[in-house]
JSON list of C-alpha atoms in Angstrom, two decimals:
[
{"chain": "Y", "resi": 1, "resn": "MET", "atom": "CA", "xyz": [102.76, 104.53, 73.29]},
{"chain": "Y", "resi": 2, "resn": "ALA", "atom": "CA", "xyz": [99.74, 102.88, 71.73]},
{"chain": "Y", "resi": 3, "resn": "SER", "atom": "CA", "xyz": [101.79, 99.98, 70.49]},
{"chain": "Y", "resi": 4, "resn": "ILE", "atom": "CA", "xyz": [103.40, 99.51, 73.91]},
{"chain": "Y", "resi": 5, "resn": "ALA", "atom": "CA", "xyz": [99.95, 99.58, 75.64]},
{"chain": "Y", "resi": 6, "resn": "ASN", "atom": "CA", "xyz": [98.62, 96.97, 73.26]},
{"chain": "Y", "resi": 7, "resn": "LYS", "atom": "CA", "xyz": [101.52, 94.67, 74.11]},
{"chain": "Y", "resi": 8, "resn": "LEU", "atom": "CA", "xyz": [101.13, 95.11, 77.87]},
{"chain": "Y", "resi": 9, "resn": "PHE", "atom": "CA", "xyz": [97.32, 94.70, 78.13]},
{"chain": "Y", "resi": 10, "resn": "LEU", "atom": "CA", "xyz": [95.18, 91.84, 76.88]},
{"chain": "Y", "resi": 11, "resn": "GLN", "atom": "CA", "xyz": [93.05, 92.62, 73.90]},
{"chain": "Y", "resi": 12, "resn": "THR", "atom": "CA", "xyz": [89.33, 91.71, 73.73]},
{"chain": "Y", "resi": 13, "resn": "GLN", "atom": "CA", "xyz": [88.13, 89.80, 70.73]},
{"chain": "Y", "resi": 14, "resn": "THR", "atom": "CA", "xyz": [84.56, 90.07, 69.43]},
{"chain": "Y", "resi": 15, "resn": "PRO", "atom": "CA", "xyz": [82.95, 86.66, 68.75]},
{"chain": "Y", "resi": 16, "resn": "LEU", "atom": "CA", "xyz": [81.97, 85.88, 65.21]},
{"chain": "Y", "resi": 17, "resn": "LEU", "atom": "CA", "xyz": [78.43, 84.46, 64.85]},
{"chain": "Y", "resi": 18, "resn": "LEU", "atom": "CA", "xyz": [77.43, 82.53, 61.75]},
{"chain": "Y", "resi": 19, "resn": "ALA", "atom": "CA", "xyz": [73.96, 81.21, 60.97]},
{"chain": "Y", "resi": 20, "resn": "ARG", "atom": "CA", "xyz": [74.12, 77.60, 59.91]},
{"chain": "Y", "resi": 21, "resn": "ARG", "atom": "CA", "xyz": [71.20, 75.59, 58.64]},
{"chain": "Y", "resi": 22, "resn": "PHE", "atom": "CA", "xyz": [70.40, 72.19, 60.16]},
{"chain": "Y", "resi": 23, "resn": "ARG", "atom": "CA", "xyz": [71.68, 69.54, 57.84]},
{"chain": "Y", "resi": 24, "resn": "GLY", "atom": "CA", "xyz": [68.92, 66.98, 58.12]},
{"chain": "Y", "resi": 25, "resn": "LYS", "atom": "CA", "xyz": [65.15, 67.40, 57.91]},
{"chain": "Y", "resi": 26, "resn": "ILE", "atom": "CA", "xyz": [63.22, 67.74, 61.14]},
{"chain": "Y", "resi": 27, "resn": "ASN", "atom": "CA", "xyz": [60.78, 64.87, 61.67]},
{"chain": "Y", "resi": 28, "resn": "ILE", "atom": "CA", "xyz": [57.72, 66.31, 63.35]},
{"chain": "Y", "resi": 29, "resn": "GLN", "atom": "CA", "xyz": [55.92, 63.01, 63.83]},
{"chain": "Y", "resi": 30, "resn": "ARG", "atom": "CA", "xyz": [58.91, 61.20, 65.32]},
{"chain": "Y", "resi": 31, "resn": "PRO", "atom": "CA", "xyz": [61.18, 63.86, 66.82]},
{"chain": "Y", "resi": 32, "resn": "ARG", "atom": "CA", "xyz": [64.67, 62.97, 67.97]},
{"chain": "Y", "resi": 33, "resn": "LYS", "atom": "CA", "xyz": [65.05, 62.18, 71.65]},
{"chain": "Y", "resi": 34, "resn": "PRO", "atom": "CA", "xyz": [66.37, 65.13, 73.64]},
{"chain": "Y", "resi": 35, "resn": "HIS", "atom": "CA", "xyz": [69.73, 65.16, 75.40]},
{"chain": "Y", "resi": 36, "resn": "TYR", "atom": "CA", "xyz": [69.88, 63.39, 78.75]},
{"chain": "Y", "resi": 37, "resn": "GLU", "atom": "CA", "xyz": [70.12, 66.61, 80.75]},
{"chain": "Y", "resi": 38, "resn": "ARG", "atom": "CA", "xyz": [67.27, 68.23, 78.85]},
{"chain": "Y", "resi": 39, "resn": "ALA", "atom": "CA", "xyz": [65.12, 65.13, 79.21]},
{"chain": "Y", "resi": 40, "resn": "LEU", "atom": "CA", "xyz": [65.86, 65.14, 82.93]},
{"chain": "Y", "resi": 41, "resn": "VAL", "atom": "CA", "xyz": [64.77, 68.79, 83.24]},
{"chain": "Y", "resi": 42, "resn": "GLU", "atom": "CA", "xyz": [61.57, 68.15, 81.26]},
{"chain": "Y", "resi": 43, "resn": "ALA", "atom": "CA", "xyz": [60.72, 65.16, 83.44]},
{"chain": "Y", "resi": 44, "resn": "VAL", "atom": "CA", "xyz": [61.20, 67.19, 86.61]},
{"chain": "Y", "resi": 45, "resn": "THR", "atom": "CA", "xyz": [59.21, 70.20, 85.38]},
{"chain": "Y", "resi": 46, "resn": "THR", "atom": "CA", "xyz": [56.27, 68.19, 83.96]},
{"chain": "Y", "resi": 47, "resn": "PRO", "atom": "CA", "xyz": [53.11, 69.14, 85.95]},
{"chain": "Y", "resi": 48, "resn": "ILE", "atom": "CA", "xyz": [51.30, 66.39, 87.78]},
{"chain": "Y", "resi": 49, "resn": "PHE", "atom": "CA", "xyz": [47.48, 66.55, 87.84]},
{"chain": "Y", "resi": 50, "resn": "LYS", "atom": "CA", "xyz": [45.44, 64.64, 90.38]},
{"chain": "Y", "resi": 51, "resn": "LYS", "atom": "CA", "xyz": [42.89, 62.28, 88.90]},
{"chain": "Y", "resi": 52, "resn": "PRO", "atom": "CA", "xyz": [39.33, 62.86, 90.10]},
{"chain": "Y", "resi": 53, "resn": "GLN", "atom": "CA", "xyz": [38.11, 60.22, 92.49]},
{"chain": "Y", "resi": 54, "resn": "VAL", "atom": "CA", "xyz": [35.11, 58.48, 90.94]},
{"chain": "Y", "resi": 55, "resn": "THR", "atom": "CA", "xyz": [33.06, 56.27, 93.23]},
{"chain": "Y", "resi": 56, "resn": "MET", "atom": "CA", "xyz": [30.36, 53.80, 92.33]},
{"chain": "Y", "resi": 57, "resn": "GLU", "atom": "CA", "xyz": [27.84, 55.80, 94.32]},
{"chain": "Y", "resi": 58, "resn": "THR", "atom": "CA", "xyz": [28.19, 58.89, 92.12]},
{"chain": "Y", "resi": 59, "resn": "CYS", "atom": "CA", "xyz": [28.12, 56.83, 88.92]},
{"chain": "Y", "resi": 60, "resn": "LEU", "atom": "CA", "xyz": [25.01, 54.85, 89.81]},
{"chain": "Y", "resi": 61, "resn": "LYS", "atom": "CA", "xyz": [23.16, 57.68, 91.48]},
{"chain": "Y", "resi": 62, "resn": "PRO", "atom": "CA", "xyz": [20.12, 58.58, 89.32]},
{"chain": "Y", "resi": 63, "resn": "LYS", "atom": "CA", "xyz": [19.85, 62.10, 88.00]},
{"chain": "Y", "resi": 64, "resn": "LYS", "atom": "CA", "xyz": [17.00, 64.25, 89.14]},
{"chain": "Y", "resi": 65, "resn": "GLY", "atom": "CA", "xyz": [14.37, 65.11, 86.58]},
{"chain": "Y", "resi": 66, "resn": "HIS", "atom": "CA", "xyz": [14.27, 68.76, 87.56]},
{"chain": "Y", "resi": 67, "resn": "GLU", "atom": "CA", "xyz": [16.64, 70.67, 89.74]},
{"chain": "Y", "resi": 68, "resn": "GLU", "atom": "CA", "xyz": [15.25, 72.06, 92.94]},
{"chain": "Y", "resi": 69, "resn": "LEU", "atom": "CA", "xyz": [14.62, 75.72, 92.39]},
{"chain": "Y", "resi": 70, "resn": "PRO", "atom": "CA", "xyz": [15.26, 78.25, 95.14]},
{"chain": "Y", "resi": 71, "resn": "GLU", "atom": "CA", "xyz": [12.26, 79.98, 96.62]},
{"chain": "Y", "resi": 72, "resn": "ASN", "atom": "CA", "xyz": [11.33, 83.04, 94.62]},
{"chain": "Y", "resi": 73, "resn": "PRO", "atom": "CA", "xyz": [8.11, 84.85, 95.58]},
{"chain": "Y", "resi": 74, "resn": "TYR", "atom": "CA", "xyz": [7.74, 86.45, 92.15]},
{"chain": "Y", "resi": 75, "resn": "LEU", "atom": "CA", "xyz": [8.06, 83.10, 90.35]},
{"chain": "Y", "resi": 76, "resn": "GLN", "atom": "CA", "xyz": [5.58, 81.55, 92.76]},
{"chain": "Y", "resi": 77, "resn": "ILE", "atom": "CA", "xyz": [3.01, 84.24, 91.90]},
{"chain": "Y", "resi": 78, "resn": "ILE", "atom": "CA", "xyz": [3.54, 83.67, 88.17]},
{"chain": "Y", "resi": 79, "resn": "ALA", "atom": "CA", "xyz": [3.32, 79.88, 88.63]},
{"chain": "Y", "resi": 80, "resn": "ARG", "atom": "CA", "xyz": [-0.02, 80.15, 90.48]},
{"chain": "Y", "resi": 81, "resn": "GLU", "atom": "CA", "xyz": [-1.39, 82.45, 87.78]},
{"chain": "Y", "resi": 82, "resn": "MET", "atom": "CA", "xyz": [-0.25, 80.07, 85.04]},
{"chain": "Y", "resi": 83, "resn": "LEU", "atom": "CA", "xyz": [-1.74, 76.99, 86.69]},
{"chain": "Y", "resi": 84, "resn": "ASN", "atom": "CA", "xyz": [-5.01, 78.89, 87.13]},
{"chain": "Y", "resi": 85, "resn": "TRP", "atom": "CA", "xyz": [-5.08, 79.61, 83.39]},
{"chain": "Y", "resi": 86, "resn": "PHE", "atom": "CA", "xyz": [-4.46, 75.95, 82.58]},
{"chain": "Y", "resi": 87, "resn": "ASN", "atom": "CA", "xyz": [-7.22, 74.74, 84.92]},
{"chain": "Y", "resi": 88, "resn": "HIS", "atom": "CA", "xyz": [-9.87, 77.25, 83.78]},
{"chain": "Y", "resi": 89, "resn": "SER", "atom": "CA", "xyz": [-9.29, 77.17, 80.02]},
{"chain": "Y", "resi": 90, "resn": "LYS", "atom": "CA", "xyz": [-11.35, 74.84, 77.87]},
{"chain": "Y", "resi": 91, "resn": "CYS", "atom": "CA", "xyz": [-8.78, 75.04, 75.09]},
{"chain": "Y", "resi": 92, "resn": "THR", "atom": "CA", "xyz": [-5.03, 75.75, 75.31]},
{"chain": "Y", "resi": 93, "resn": "ALA", "atom": "CA", "xyz": [-2.65, 76.11, 72.35]},
{"chain": "Y", "resi": 94, "resn": "ILE", "atom": "CA", "xyz": [1.16, 75.92, 72.48]},
{"chain": "Y", "resi": 95, "resn": "TYR", "atom": "CA", "xyz": [3.30, 77.78, 69.95]},
{"chain": "Y", "resi": 96, "resn": "HIS", "atom": "CA", "xyz": [6.99, 77.85, 69.12]},
{"chain": "Y", "resi": 97, "resn": "MET", "atom": "CA", "xyz": [7.86, 81.55, 69.15]},
{"chain": "Y", "resi": 98, "resn": "ASN", "atom": "CA", "xyz": [10.39, 82.73, 66.61]},
{"chain": "Y", "resi": 99, "resn": "SER", "atom": "CA", "xyz": [12.11, 86.10, 66.73]},
{"chain": "Y", "resi": 100, "resn": "ILE", "atom": "CA", "xyz": [9.39, 88.75, 67.12]},
{"chain": "Y", "resi": 101, "resn": "ASN", "atom": "CA", "xyz": [9.53, 92.41, 68.07]},
{"chain": "Y", "resi": 102, "resn": "ALA", "atom": "CA", "xyz": [7.36, 94.08, 70.69]},
{"chain": "Y", "resi": 103, "resn": "GLU", "atom": "CA", "xyz": [5.05, 95.72, 68.15]},
{"chain": "Y", "resi": 104, "resn": "ASP", "atom": "CA", "xyz": [4.17, 92.46, 66.38]},
{"chain": "Y", "resi": 105, "resn": "MET", "atom": "CA", "xyz": [3.73, 90.74, 69.73]},
{"chain": "Y", "resi": 106, "resn": "PHE", "atom": "CA", "xyz": [1.27, 93.43, 70.80]},
{"chain": "Y", "resi": 107, "resn": "ARG", "atom": "CA", "xyz": [-0.70, 93.03, 67.57]},
{"chain": "Y", "resi": 108, "resn": "ALA", "atom": "CA", "xyz": [-0.89, 89.28, 68.09]},
{"chain": "Y", "resi": 109, "resn": "LYS", "atom": "CA", "xyz": [-2.17, 89.79, 71.64]},
{"chain": "Y", "resi": 110, "resn": "VAL", "atom": "CA", "xyz": [-4.86, 92.16, 70.32]},
{"chain": "Y", "resi": 111, "resn": "LEU", "atom": "CA", "xyz": [-6.00, 89.63, 67.69]},
{"chain": "Y", "resi": 112, "resn": "PHE", "atom": "CA", "xyz": [-6.40, 86.90, 70.29]},
{"chain": "Y", "resi": 113, "resn": "HIS", "atom": "CA", "xyz": [-7.94, 89.26, 72.86]},
{"chain": "Y", "resi": 114, "resn": "LYS", "atom": "CA", "xyz": [-10.76, 90.20, 70.45]},
{"chain": "Y", "resi": 115, "resn": "GLN", "atom": "CA", "xyz": [-11.88, 86.54, 70.55]},
{"chain": "Y", "resi": 116, "resn": "ASN", "atom": "CA", "xyz": [-11.55, 86.31, 74.36]},
{"chain": "Y", "resi": 117, "resn": "MET", "atom": "CA", "xyz": [-8.21, 84.52, 74.12]},
{"chain": "Y", "resi": 118, "resn": "HIS", "atom": "CA", "xyz": [-5.04, 85.42, 75.97]},
{"chain": "Y", "resi": 119, "resn": "LEU", "atom": "CA", "xyz": [-1.50, 85.14, 74.60]},
{"chain": "Y", "resi": 120, "resn": "LYS", "atom": "CA", "xyz": [1.11, 84.55, 77.32]},
{"chain": "Y", "resi": 121, "resn": "ALA", "atom": "CA", "xyz": [4.87, 83.91, 77.44]},
{"chain": "Y", "resi": 122, "resn": "TYR", "atom": "CA", "xyz": [6.30, 82.62, 80.73]},
{"chain": "Y", "resi": 123, "resn": "PRO", "atom": "CA", "xyz": [9.88, 81.88, 81.85]},
{"chain": "Y", "resi": 124, "resn": "LYS", "atom": "CA", "xyz": [10.96, 78.26, 81.95]},
{"chain": "Y", "resi": 125, "resn": "LYS", "atom": "CA", "xyz": [11.53, 78.24, 85.72]},
{"chain": "Y", "resi": 126, "resn": "ALA", "atom": "CA", "xyz": [7.96, 79.38, 86.34]},
{"chain": "Y", "resi": 127, "resn": "LEU", "atom": "CA", "xyz": [6.65, 76.67, 83.98]},
{"chain": "Y", "resi": 128, "resn": "ILE", "atom": "CA", "xyz": [8.54, 73.95, 85.85]},
{"chain": "Y", "resi": 129, "resn": "MET", "atom": "CA", "xyz": [7.33, 75.29, 89.19]},
{"chain": "Y", "resi": 130, "resn": "ALA", "atom": "CA", "xyz": [3.69, 75.47, 88.03]},
{"chain": "Y", "resi": 131, "resn": "LEU", "atom": "CA", "xyz": [3.28, 72.22, 86.08]},
{"chain": "Y", "resi": 132, "resn": "SER", "atom": "CA", "xyz": [5.50, 69.82, 88.06]},
{"chain": "Y", "resi": 133, "resn": "GLY", "atom": "CA", "xyz": [3.36, 67.20, 89.79]},
{"chain": "Y", "resi": 134, "resn": "THR", "atom": "CA", "xyz": [0.19, 68.15, 87.88]},
{"chain": "Y", "resi": 135, "resn": "LYS", "atom": "CA", "xyz": [-1.66, 66.48, 85.03]},
{"chain": "Y", "resi": 136, "resn": "TYR", "atom": "CA", "xyz": [0.06, 68.85, 82.61]},
{"chain": "Y", "resi": 137, "resn": "GLU", "atom": "CA", "xyz": [3.59, 67.73, 83.54]},
{"chain": "Y", "resi": 138, "resn": "GLU", "atom": "CA", "xyz": [3.96, 65.75, 80.29]},
{"chain": "Y", "resi": 139, "resn": "ILE", "atom": "CA", "xyz": [4.17, 68.94, 78.20]},
{"chain": "Y", "resi": 140, "resn": "LEU", "atom": "CA", "xyz": [7.25, 70.30, 80.02]},
{"chain": "Y", "resi": 141, "resn": "PRO", "atom": "CA", "xyz": [9.75, 68.90, 77.44]},
{"chain": "Y", "resi": 142, "resn": "VAL", "atom": "CA", "xyz": [8.07, 71.09, 74.80]},
{"chain": "Y", "resi": 143, "resn": "PHE", "atom": "CA", "xyz": [9.22, 74.24, 76.59]},
{"chain": "Y", "resi": 144, "resn": "GLU", "atom": "CA", "xyz": [12.93, 73.53, 76.15]},
{"chain": "Y", "resi": 145, "resn": "ALA", "atom": "CA", "xyz": [12.76, 76.10, 73.35]},
{"chain": "Y", "resi": 146, "resn": "ARG", "atom": "CA", "xyz": [11.15, 79.53, 73.44]},
{"chain": "Y", "resi": 147, "resn": "CYS", "atom": "CA", "xyz": [7.38, 79.00, 73.47]},
{"chain": "Y", "resi": 148, "resn": "ALA", "atom": "CA", "xyz": [4.16, 80.98, 73.87]},
{"chain": "Y", "resi": 149, "resn": "ILE", "atom": "CA", "xyz": [0.75, 79.82, 75.16]},
{"chain": "Y", "resi": 150, "resn": "VAL", "atom": "CA", "xyz": [-2.75, 80.90, 74.17]},
{"chain": "Y", "resi": 151, "resn": "PHE", "atom": "CA", "xyz": [-5.54, 80.27, 76.69]},
{"chain": "Y", "resi": 152, "resn": "SER", "atom": "CA", "xyz": [-9.15, 80.16, 75.50]},
{"chain": "Y", "resi": 153, "resn": "PRO", "atom": "CA", "xyz": [-11.72, 80.05, 78.33]},
{"chain": "Y", "resi": 154, "resn": "ASP", "atom": "CA", "xyz": [-14.59, 79.67, 75.82]},
{"chain": "Y", "resi": 155, "resn": "GLY", "atom": "CA", "xyz": [-12.92, 76.85, 73.93]},
{"chain": "Y", "resi": 156, "resn": "ASN", "atom": "CA", "xyz": [-13.14, 77.77, 70.25]},
{"chain": "Y", "resi": 157, "resn": "PRO", "atom": "CA", "xyz": [-10.33, 75.90, 68.48]},
{"chain": "Y", "resi": 158, "resn": "SER", "atom": "CA", "xyz": [-11.40, 76.80, 64.92]},
{"chain": "Y", "resi": 159, "resn": "LYS", "atom": "CA", "xyz": [-11.10, 80.55, 65.56]},
{"chain": "Y", "resi": 160, "resn": "LEU", "atom": "CA", "xyz": [-7.83, 79.97, 67.39]},
{"chain": "Y", "resi": 161, "resn": "LEU", "atom": "CA", "xyz": [-6.31, 78.29, 64.33]},
{"chain": "Y", "resi": 162, "resn": "LYS", "atom": "CA", "xyz": [-7.56, 81.05, 62.02]},
{"chain": "Y", "resi": 163, "resn": "ILE", "atom": "CA", "xyz": [-5.88, 83.72, 64.12]},
{"chain": "Y", "resi": 164, "resn": "SER", "atom": "CA", "xyz": [-2.70, 81.64, 64.27]},
{"chain": "Y", "resi": 165, "resn": "LYS", "atom": "CA", "xyz": [-2.35, 81.84, 60.48]},
{"chain": "Y", "resi": 166, "resn": "LYS", "atom": "CA", "xyz": [-2.22, 85.65, 60.69]},
{"chain": "Y", "resi": 167, "resn": "VAL", "atom": "CA", "xyz": [0.83, 85.61, 62.99]},
{"chain": "Y", "resi": 168, "resn": "SER", "atom": "CA", "xyz": [3.75, 84.08, 61.07]},
{"chain": "Y", "resi": 169, "resn": "GLN", "atom": "CA", "xyz": [6.17, 84.29, 64.04]},
{"chain": "Y", "resi": 170, "resn": "LEU", "atom": "CA", "xyz": [4.07, 81.81, 66.06]},
{"chain": "Y", "resi": 171, "resn": "ILE", "atom": "CA", "xyz": [4.32, 78.17, 64.92]},
{"chain": "Y", "resi": 172, "resn": "PHE", "atom": "CA", "xyz": [1.53, 75.99, 66.29]},
{"chain": "Y", "resi": 173, "resn": "ILE", "atom": "CA", "xyz": [2.92, 72.70, 67.68]},
{"chain": "Y", "resi": 174, "resn": "GLY", "atom": "CA", "xyz": [0.14, 71.27, 69.87]},
{"chain": "Y", "resi": 175, "resn": "GLY", "atom": "CA", "xyz": [-2.50, 71.97, 72.47]},
{"chain": "Y", "resi": 176, "resn": "ILE", "atom": "CA", "xyz": [-4.75, 70.79, 75.27]},
{"chain": "Y", "resi": 177, "resn": "ALA", "atom": "CA", "xyz": [-8.48, 70.27, 74.84]},
{"chain": "Y", "resi": 178, "resn": "GLU", "atom": "CA", "xyz": [-10.97, 68.43, 77.03]},
{"chain": "Y", "resi": 179, "resn": "ASP", "atom": "CA", "xyz": [-8.12, 67.71, 79.51]},
{"chain": "Y", "resi": 180, "resn": "ARG", "atom": "CA", "xyz": [-6.25, 65.78, 76.81]},
{"chain": "Y", "resi": 181, "resn": "ILE", "atom": "CA", "xyz": [-2.85, 66.62, 75.31]},
{"chain": "Y", "resi": 182, "resn": "LEU", "atom": "CA", "xyz": [-3.19, 66.74, 71.52]},
{"chain": "Y", "resi": 183, "resn": "SER", "atom": "CA", "xyz": [-0.60, 66.96, 68.79]},
{"chain": "Y", "resi": 184, "resn": "ARG", "atom": "CA", "xyz": [-0.87, 69.45, 65.96]},
{"chain": "Y", "resi": 185, "resn": "ASN", "atom": "CA", "xyz": [-2.77, 67.09, 63.64]},
{"chain": "Y", "resi": 186, "resn": "GLN", "atom": "CA", "xyz": [-5.06, 65.88, 66.41]},
{"chain": "Y", "resi": 187, "resn": "PHE", "atom": "CA", "xyz": [-5.85, 69.46, 67.39]},
{"chain": "Y", "resi": 188, "resn": "VAL", "atom": "CA", "xyz": [-6.70, 70.33, 63.76]},
{"chain": "Y", "resi": 189, "resn": "GLU", "atom": "CA", "xyz": [-9.04, 67.32, 63.59]},
{"chain": "Y", "resi": 190, "resn": "TYR", "atom": "CA", "xyz": [-10.63, 68.37, 66.87]},
{"chain": "Y", "resi": 191, "resn": "ALA", "atom": "CA", "xyz": [-11.19, 71.90, 65.53]},
{"chain": "Y", "resi": 192, "resn": "ALA", "atom": "CA", "xyz": [-12.94, 70.48, 62.44]},
{"chain": "Y", "resi": 193, "resn": "LEU", "atom": "CA", "xyz": [-15.55, 68.70, 64.56]},
{"chain": "Y", "resi": 194, "resn": "PRO", "atom": "CA", "xyz": [-19.00, 70.38, 64.84]},
{"chain": "Y", "resi": 195, "resn": "GLY", "atom": "CA", "xyz": [-20.15, 72.07, 68.02]},
{"chain": "Y", "resi": 196, "resn": "ILE", "atom": "CA", "xyz": [-21.58, 70.17, 70.96]},
{"chain": "Y", "resi": 197, "resn": "ASP", "atom": "CA", "xyz": [-25.10, 71.54, 70.33]},
{"chain": "Y", "resi": 198, "resn": "ILE", "atom": "CA", "xyz": [-25.08, 70.32, 66.72]},
{"chain": "Y", "resi": 199, "resn": "VAL", "atom": "CA", "xyz": [-23.83, 66.89, 67.79]},
{"chain": "Y", "resi": 200, "resn": "ARG", "atom": "CA", "xyz": [-26.56, 66.66, 70.42]},
{"chain": "Y", "resi": 201, "resn": "ALA", "atom": "CA", "xyz": [-29.22, 67.57, 67.85]},
{"chain": "Y", "resi": 202, "resn": "GLN", "atom": "CA", "xyz": [-27.87, 64.90, 65.50]},
{"chain": "Y", "resi": 203, "resn": "LEU", "atom": "CA", "xyz": [-27.93, 62.33, 68.31]},
{"chain": "Y", "resi": 204, "resn": "VAL", "atom": "CA", "xyz": [-31.53, 63.19, 69.18]},
{"chain": "Y", "resi": 205, "resn": "GLY", "atom": "CA", "xyz": [-32.50, 62.85, 65.52]},
{"chain": "Y", "resi": 206, "resn": "VAL", "atom": "CA", "xyz": [-30.86, 59.43, 65.28]},
{"chain": "Y", "resi": 207, "resn": "LEU", "atom": "CA", "xyz": [-32.59, 58.23, 68.46]},
{"chain": "Y", "resi": 208, "resn": "ASN", "atom": "CA", "xyz": [-35.99, 59.51, 67.26]},
{"chain": "Y", "resi": 209, "resn": "SER", "atom": "CA", "xyz": [-35.58, 57.87, 63.86]},
{"chain": "Y", "resi": 210, "resn": "ALA", "atom": "CA", "xyz": [-34.65, 54.57, 65.50]},
{"chain": "Y", "resi": 211, "resn": "ALA", "atom": "CA", "xyz": [-37.68, 54.74, 67.81]},
{"chain": "Y", "resi": 212, "resn": "GLY", "atom": "CA", "xyz": [-39.95, 55.59, 64.86]},
{"chain": "Y", "resi": 213, "resn": "ASP", "atom": "CA", "xyz": [-38.65, 52.64, 62.86]},
{"chain": "Y", "resi": 214, "resn": "LEU", "atom": "CA", "xyz": [-39.20, 50.30, 65.82]},
{"chain": "Y", "resi": 215, "resn": "VAL", "atom": "CA", "xyz": [-42.79, 51.47, 66.33]},
{"chain": "Y", "resi": 216, "resn": "GLY", "atom": "CA", "xyz": [-43.50, 51.16, 62.59]},
{"chain": "Y", "resi": 217, "resn": "LYS", "atom": "CA", "xyz": [-42.16, 47.61, 62.49]},
{"chain": "Y", "resi": 218, "resn": "MET", "atom": "CA", "xyz": [-44.16, 46.60, 65.58]},
{"chain": "Y", "resi": 219, "resn": "GLN", "atom": "CA", "xyz": [-47.39, 48.02, 64.15]},
{"chain": "Y", "resi": 220, "resn": "GLY", "atom": "CA", "xyz": [-46.77, 46.71, 60.64]},
{"chain": "Y", "resi": 221, "resn": "HIS", "atom": "CA", "xyz": [-48.05, 43.18, 61.27]},
{"chain": "Y", "resi": 222, "resn": "GLN", "atom": "CA", "xyz": [-51.21, 44.44, 63.00]},
{"chain": "Y", "resi": 223, "resn": "SER", "atom": "CA", "xyz": [-51.94, 46.79, 60.13]},
{"chain": "Y", "resi": 224, "resn": "ASN", "atom": "CA", "xyz": [-51.49, 44.00, 57.59]},
{"chain": "Y", "resi": 225, "resn": "ILE", "atom": "CA", "xyz": [-53.87, 41.72, 59.53]},
{"chain": "Y", "resi": 226, "resn": "VAL", "atom": "CA", "xyz": [-56.50, 44.47, 59.72]},
{"chain": "Y", "resi": 227, "resn": "ARG", "atom": "CA", "xyz": [-56.32, 45.11, 55.97]},
{"chain": "Y", "resi": 228, "resn": "MET", "atom": "CA", "xyz": [-56.55, 41.41, 55.17]},
{"chain": "Y", "resi": 229, "resn": "LEU", "atom": "CA", "xyz": [-59.59, 40.98, 57.44]},
{"chain": "Y", "resi": 230, "resn": "GLU", "atom": "CA", "xyz": [-61.30, 43.97, 55.88]},
{"chain": "Y", "resi": 231, "resn": "ALA", "atom": "CA", "xyz": [-60.66, 42.61, 52.40]},
{"chain": "Y", "resi": 232, "resn": "HIS", "atom": "CA", "xyz": [-61.99, 39.15, 53.38]},
{"chain": "Y", "resi": 233, "resn": "ALA", "atom": "CA", "xyz": [-65.10, 40.68, 54.98]},
{"chain": "Y", "resi": 234, "resn": "ARG", "atom": "CA", "xyz": [-65.86, 42.64, 51.81]},
{"chain": "Y", "resi": 235, "resn": "SER", "atom": "CA", "xyz": [-65.49, 39.57, 49.61]},
{"chain": "Y", "resi": 236, "resn": "GLU", "atom": "CA", "xyz": [-68.00, 37.54, 51.71]},
{"chain": "Y", "resi": 237, "resn": "ASP", "atom": "CA", "xyz": [-70.62, 40.32, 51.95]},
{"chain": "Y", "resi": 238, "resn": "PRO", "atom": "CA", "xyz": [-73.03, 39.80, 48.98]},
{"chain": "Y", "resi": 239, "resn": "LYS", "atom": "CA", "xyz": [-74.39, 43.33, 49.16]},
{"chain": "Y", "resi": 240, "resn": "LYS", "atom": "CA", "xyz": [-70.96, 44.64, 48.43]}
]
């Protein structure tokens, strides 16, 4: 029966699959062109991206120096406080602030506070809002990195530099003194100058010495004439 069924019905044959290696080497830099049908499918399915429309107006339009910031009442309060510190401080120092923990930052604030100086760190947006359009606007590029500011109402730059050496995380980069922006070297030279009282005393001494020399020179000829007349009178007097 089995042999008769095999003759009456068609038999299924399992396909034989053999792995065959490609004969030639595949050129990655210059691949072989695909078949026409495959190339046609690739051309149809290739995505098409729209090119951005660039006009001369957008290319030649100047960029704004600072972006307009949205109104923020909290930033406005900080900006007013900061500008007040700048206007009422005789000496201001700017530091680059490296990584520092809260404990070391508190110790630095205490060191400056003992000398009536105040260490502050403000956000960049508040700095732009406070200093834009003022005489301190030129220092805004300095605050691209993380910076701290020390305000000294009394204006004692020598003590400020001494305290700065005790805080290694704060790198002094410049300052403002006598309404002038100074670099690090200029600020160090300014701190080495004597106090205003000593300079005034030196100026008074120089003026007094100059006046004394002038009076001595003006009276010198008269004194010489008087001595010569006295000597001549003594030589003619026979009793003497």
